[in-house]
Amino acid sequence: MKLRMAENSLFAILLRSRWWVSLLVALGFVVVSFALLPESVRVVGALGGAPFVIISIMALRRQWGLPSPAKAEALLKAAGSIGWIELADALTAAWQREGYTVQRLTGQRADFVLQRQGRTVVASARRLKAARVGVEPLRELLQAVDEHEATSGLYLALGEPTEAAVSFANQNAISLLRGMPLAQLLRDMPVSAPAAAPRKA
């Protein structure tokens, strides 16, 4: 059985935080140990920060090459404002950059079939702008996964999934791509610069 880290555990939260947060916690162990503990146990106390150094390294590996929070916000905002054809083109280019063969679907329950190294993924992105993600579109995606005999499904969303949607996705090999991972996928998509404020006379 594969063990899964609790989503709200300290380590899970630190893995989702910027990598340097864990490093600061580790440094705190060192500072407190040398400031408050007897000399004979200072090193032992400082070693209590070692797990946080490991978490910092893991977080750094995950975050390497990710867009900054501001850039990610701009990318997601841009994805929510462009038309479907532009979005589909951007997603196609992004997946091809990652080595996938991309087939677009029309008039079906999903929008893309992605293939790489013998693995097939069916993706749905047409409802990306929906404020909430419910179970029904995931059911449709699951049907498309079965129709194409795919390995798994991928649902792209800007909105928040309901608890029922998250549970359904976990039970049916469907990944919900949103937030920073979605911004990472779209990192090469052009983002319009904000319009300059008019000058006062």
mmCIF file of N, CA, C and O in Angstrom, residues 117-163:
data_model
loop_
_atom_site.group_PDB
_atom_site.id
_atom_site.type_symbol
_atom_site.label_atom_id
_atom_site.label_comp_id
_atom_site.label_asym_id
_atom_site.label_seq_id
_atom_site.Cartn_x
_atom_site.Cartn_y
_atom_site.Cartn_z
ATOM 1 N N GLN A 117 5.406 7.937 -24.704
ATOM 2 C CA GLN A 117 6.036 6.733 -24.165
ATOM 3 C C GLN A 117 5.011 5.651 -23.828
ATOM 4 O O GLN A 117 5.056 5.039 -22.762
ATOM 5 N N GLY A 118 4.079 5.445 -24.734
ATOM 6 C CA GLY A 118 3.096 4.383 -24.569
ATOM 7 C C GLY A 118 1.976 4.699 -23.598
ATOM 8 O O GLY A 118 1.129 3.846 -23.322
ATOM 9 N N ARG A 119 1.947 5.907 -23.088
ATOM 10 C CA ARG A 119 0.914 6.303 -22.122
ATOM 11 C C ARG A 119 -0.048 7.275 -22.789
ATOM 12 O O ARG A 119 0.381 8.204 -23.469
ATOM 13 N N THR A 120 -1.327 7.052 -22.591
ATOM 14 C CA THR A 120 -2.360 7.905 -23.189
ATOM 15 C C THR A 120 -3.149 8.608 -22.093
ATOM 16 O O THR A 120 -3.621 7.966 -21.146
ATOM 17 N N VAL A 121 -3.278 9.923 -22.229
ATOM 18 C CA VAL A 121 -4.029 10.737 -21.276
ATOM 19 C C VAL A 121 -5.073 11.523 -22.039
ATOM 20 O O VAL A 121 -4.772 12.121 -23.080
ATOM 21 N N VAL A 122 -6.304 11.517 -21.554
ATOM 22 C CA VAL A 122 -7.360 12.316 -22.153
ATOM 23 C C VAL A 122 -7.548 13.559 -21.287
ATOM 24 O O VAL A 122 -7.690 13.462 -20.064
ATOM 25 N N ALA A 123 -7.516 14.734 -21.914
ATOM 26 C CA ALA A 123 -7.578 15.997 -21.172
ATOM 27 C C ALA A 123 -8.815 16.802 -21.551
ATOM 28 O O ALA A 123 -9.248 16.807 -22.709
ATOM 29 N N SER A 124 -9.358 17.498 -20.560
ATOM 30 C CA SER A 124 -10.512 18.371 -20.760
ATOM 31 C C SER A 124 -10.173 19.764 -20.261
ATOM 32 O O SER A 124 -9.739 19.928 -19.126
ATOM 33 N N ALA A 125 -10.367 20.758 -21.136
ATOM 34 C CA ALA A 125 -10.002 22.132 -20.756
ATOM 35 C C ALA A 125 -11.048 23.157 -21.159
ATOM 36 O O ALA A 125 -10.913 24.335 -20.837
ATOM 37 N N ARG A 126 -12.087 22.742 -21.856
ATOM 38 C CA ARG A 126 -13.044 23.708 -22.401
ATOM 39 C C ARG A 126 -13.802 24.445 -21.304
ATOM 40 O O ARG A 126 -14.259 25.567 -21.497
ATOM 41 N N ARG A 127 -13.942 23.830 -20.129
ATOM 42 C CA ARG A 127 -14.641 24.482 -19.015
ATOM 43 C C ARG A 127 -13.659 25.076 -18.012
ATOM 44 O O ARG A 127 -13.967 25.234 -16.826
ATOM 45 N N LEU A 128 -12.487 25.397 -18.493
ATOM 46 C CA LEU A 128 -11.423 25.934 -17.641
ATOM 47 C C LEU A 128 -11.881 27.129 -16.811
ATOM 48 O O LEU A 128 -11.479 27.291 -15.666
ATOM 49 N N LYS A 129 -12.738 27.993 -17.370
ATOM 50 C CA LYS A 129 -13.098 29.253 -16.720
ATOM 51 C C LYS A 129 -14.225 29.122 -15.701
ATOM 52 O O LYS A 129 -14.580 30.115 -15.059
ATOM 53 N N ALA A 130 -14.783 27.934 -15.536
ATOM 54 C CA ALA A 130 -15.881 27.750 -14.583
ATOM 55 C C ALA A 130 -15.417 28.086 -13.168
ATOM 56 O O ALA A 130 -14.312 27.737 -12.759
ATOM 57 N N ALA A 131 -16.271 28.782 -12.417
ATOM 58 C CA ALA A 131 -15.904 29.206 -11.070
ATOM 59 C C ALA A 131 -15.789 28.024 -10.109
ATOM 60 O O ALA A 131 -14.999 28.055 -9.168
ATOM 61 N N ARG A 132 -16.574 26.970 -10.338
ATOM 62 C CA ARG A 132 -16.540 25.778 -9.500
ATOM 63 C C ARG A 132 -16.467 24.543 -10.381
ATOM 64 O O ARG A 132 -17.017 24.513 -11.485
ATOM 65 N N VAL A 133 -15.793 23.533 -9.895
ATOM 66 C CA VAL A 133 -15.683 22.264 -10.620
ATOM 67 C C VAL A 133 -16.490 21.219 -9.870
ATOM 68 O O VAL A 133 -16.171 20.885 -8.718
ATOM 69 N N GLY A 134 -17.547 20.738 -10.515
ATOM 70 C CA GLY A 134 -18.381 19.702 -9.916
ATOM 71 C C GLY A 134 -18.048 18.327 -10.474
ATOM 72 O O GLY A 134 -17.103 18.146 -11.242
ATOM 73 N N VAL A 135 -18.853 17.355 -10.106
ATOM 74 C CA VAL A 135 -18.597 15.971 -10.500
ATOM 75 C C VAL A 135 -18.974 15.703 -11.957
ATOM 76 O O VAL A 135 -18.309 14.927 -12.648
ATOM 77 N N GLU A 136 -20.041 16.357 -12.457
ATOM 78 C CA GLU A 136 -20.575 16.012 -13.771
ATOM 79 C C GLU A 136 -19.540 16.104 -14.900
ATOM 80 O O GLU A 136 -19.417 15.166 -15.702
ATOM 81 N N PRO A 137 -18.783 17.207 -15.039
ATOM 82 C CA PRO A 137 -17.786 17.235 -16.110
ATOM 83 C C PRO A 137 -16.700 16.178 -15.940
ATOM 84 O O PRO A 137 -16.117 15.708 -16.922
ATOM 85 N N LEU A 138 -16.441 15.775 -14.700
ATOM 86 C CA LEU A 138 -15.456 14.710 -14.471
ATOM 87 C C LEU A 138 -16.013 13.358 -14.895
ATOM 88 O O LEU A 138 -15.269 12.495 -15.383
ATOM 89 N N ARG A 139 -17.315 13.169 -14.728
ATOM 90 C CA ARG A 139 -17.950 11.937 -15.224
ATOM 91 C C ARG A 139 -17.812 11.851 -16.748
ATOM 92 O O ARG A 139 -17.524 10.782 -17.300
ATOM 93 N N GLU A 140 -18.039 12.979 -17.415
ATOM 94 C CA GLU A 140 -17.910 13.003 -18.871
ATOM 95 C C GLU A 140 -16.471 12.700 -19.290
ATOM 96 O O GLU A 140 -16.231 11.958 -20.251
ATOM 97 N N LEU A 141 -15.511 13.269 -18.552
ATOM 98 C CA LEU A 141 -14.111 13.004 -18.863
ATOM 99 C C LEU A 141 -13.787 11.529 -18.655
ATOM 100 O O LEU A 141 -13.066 10.927 -19.468
ATOM 101 N N LEU A 142 -14.312 10.934 -17.597
ATOM 102 C CA LEU A 142 -14.069 9.521 -17.332
ATOM 103 C C LEU A 142 -14.614 8.655 -18.468
ATOM 104 O O LEU A 142 -13.981 7.670 -18.872
ATOM 105 N N GLN A 143 -15.784 9.030 -19.012
ATOM 106 C CA GLN A 143 -16.333 8.295 -20.154
ATOM 107 C C GLN A 143 -15.396 8.396 -21.359
ATOM 108 O O GLN A 143 -15.182 7.412 -22.085
ATOM 109 N N ALA A 144 -14.818 9.584 -21.565
ATOM 110 C CA ALA A 144 -13.875 9.765 -22.672
ATOM 111 C C ALA A 144 -12.609 8.948 -22.444
ATOM 112 O O ALA A 144 -12.036 8.393 -23.391
ATOM 113 N N VAL A 145 -12.163 8.877 -21.197
ATOM 114 C CA VAL A 145 -10.994 8.051 -20.863
ATOM 115 C C VAL A 145 -11.255 6.602 -21.241
ATOM 116 O O VAL A 145 -10.405 5.929 -21.852
ATOM 117 N N ASP A 146 -12.442 6.107 -20.900
ATOM 118 C CA ASP A 146 -12.801 4.723 -21.228
ATOM 119 C C ASP A 146 -12.915 4.525 -22.745
ATOM 120 O O ASP A 146 -12.455 3.514 -23.284
ATOM 121 N N GLU A 147 -13.522 5.492 -23.431
ATOM 122 C CA GLU A 147 -13.697 5.377 -24.879
ATOM 123 C C GLU A 147 -12.359 5.293 -25.609
ATOM 124 O O GLU A 147 -12.217 4.573 -26.600
ATOM 125 N N HIS A 148 -11.379 6.039 -25.131
ATOM 126 C CA HIS A 148 -10.068 6.063 -25.789
ATOM 127 C C HIS A 148 -9.079 5.074 -25.164
ATOM 128 O O HIS A 148 -7.911 5.050 -25.562
ATOM 129 N N GLU A 149 -9.589 4.272 -24.208
ATOM 130 C CA GLU A 149 -8.749 3.274 -23.525
ATOM 131 C C GLU A 149 -7.471 3.929 -23.014
ATOM 132 O O GLU A 149 -6.363 3.412 -23.177
ATOM 133 N N ALA A 150 -7.648 5.088 -22.390
ATOM 134 C CA ALA A 150 -6.518 5.876 -21.910
ATOM 135 C C ALA A 150 -6.076 5.411 -20.523
ATOM 136 O O ALA A 150 -6.813 4.714 -19.804
ATOM 137 N N THR A 151 -4.873 5.812 -20.162
ATOM 138 C CA THR A 151 -4.324 5.483 -18.855
ATOM 139 C C THR A 151 -4.992 6.295 -17.752
ATOM 140 O O THR A 151 -5.254 5.798 -16.663
ATOM 141 N N SER A 152 -5.258 7.571 -18.046
ATOM 142 C CA SER A 152 -5.814 8.457 -17.030
ATOM 143 C C SER A 152 -6.461 9.664 -17.689
ATOM 144 O O SER A 152 -6.390 9.846 -18.912
ATOM 145 N N GLY A 153 -7.078 10.506 -16.861
ATOM 146 C CA GLY A 153 -7.695 11.738 -17.337
ATOM 147 C C GLY A 153 -7.047 12.945 -16.690
ATOM 148 O O GLY A 153 -6.474 12.856 -15.602
ATOM 149 N N LEU A 154 -7.160 14.083 -17.355
ATOM 150 C CA LEU A 154 -6.587 15.331 -16.858
ATOM 151 C C LEU A 154 -7.618 16.429 -17.052
ATOM 152 O O LEU A 154 -8.061 16.690 -18.177
ATOM 153 N N TYR A 155 -8.013 17.075 -15.948
ATOM 154 C CA TYR A 155 -9.022 18.128 -16.011
ATOM 155 C C TYR A 155 -8.374 19.449 -15.624
ATOM 156 O O TYR A 155 -7.849 19.589 -14.517
ATOM 157 N N LEU A 156 -8.393 20.429 -16.524
ATOM 158 C CA LEU A 156 -7.785 21.732 -16.284
ATOM 159 C C LEU A 156 -8.845 22.695 -15.780
ATOM 160 O O LEU A 156 -9.947 22.768 -16.337
ATOM 161 N N ALA A 157 -8.516 23.434 -14.723
ATOM 162 C CA ALA A 157 -9.517 24.312 -14.116
ATOM 163 C C ALA A 157 -8.864 25.516 -13.460
ATOM 164 O O ALA A 157 -7.771 25.428 -12.905
ATOM 165 N N LEU A 158 -9.561 26.641 -13.540
ATOM 166 C CA LEU A 158 -9.174 27.832 -12.785
ATOM 167 C C LEU A 158 -9.960 27.920 -11.484
ATOM 168 O O LEU A 158 -9.493 28.505 -10.509
ATOM 169 N N GLY A 159 -11.156 27.342 -11.471
ATOM 170 C CA GLY A 159 -12.025 27.420 -10.303
ATOM 171 C C GLY A 159 -11.720 26.352 -9.272
ATOM 172 O O GLY A 159 -10.924 25.438 -9.487
ATOM 173 N N GLU A 160 -12.397 26.464 -8.125
ATOM 174 C CA GLU A 160 -12.219 25.536 -7.011
ATOM 175 C C GLU A 160 -13.064 24.276 -7.242
ATOM 176 O O GLU A 160 -14.240 24.363 -7.579
ATOM 177 N N PRO A 161 -12.477 23.099 -7.039
ATOM 178 C CA PRO A 161 -13.273 21.868 -7.129
ATOM 179 C C PRO A 161 -14.051 21.637 -5.842
ATOM 180 O O PRO A 161 -13.589 22.006 -4.755
ATOM 181 N N THR A 162 -15.219 21.059 -5.958
ATOM 182 C CA THR A 162 -15.981 20.685 -4.773
ATOM 183 C C THR A 162 -15.321 19.465 -4.122
ATOM 184 O O THR A 162 -14.503 18.777 -4.744
ATOM 185 N N GLU A 163 -15.684 19.211 -2.872
ATOM 186 C CA GLU A 163 -15.142 18.029 -2.193
ATOM 187 C C GLU A 163 -15.535 16.760 -2.928
ATOM 188 O O GLU A 163 -14.741 15.818 -3.043
#
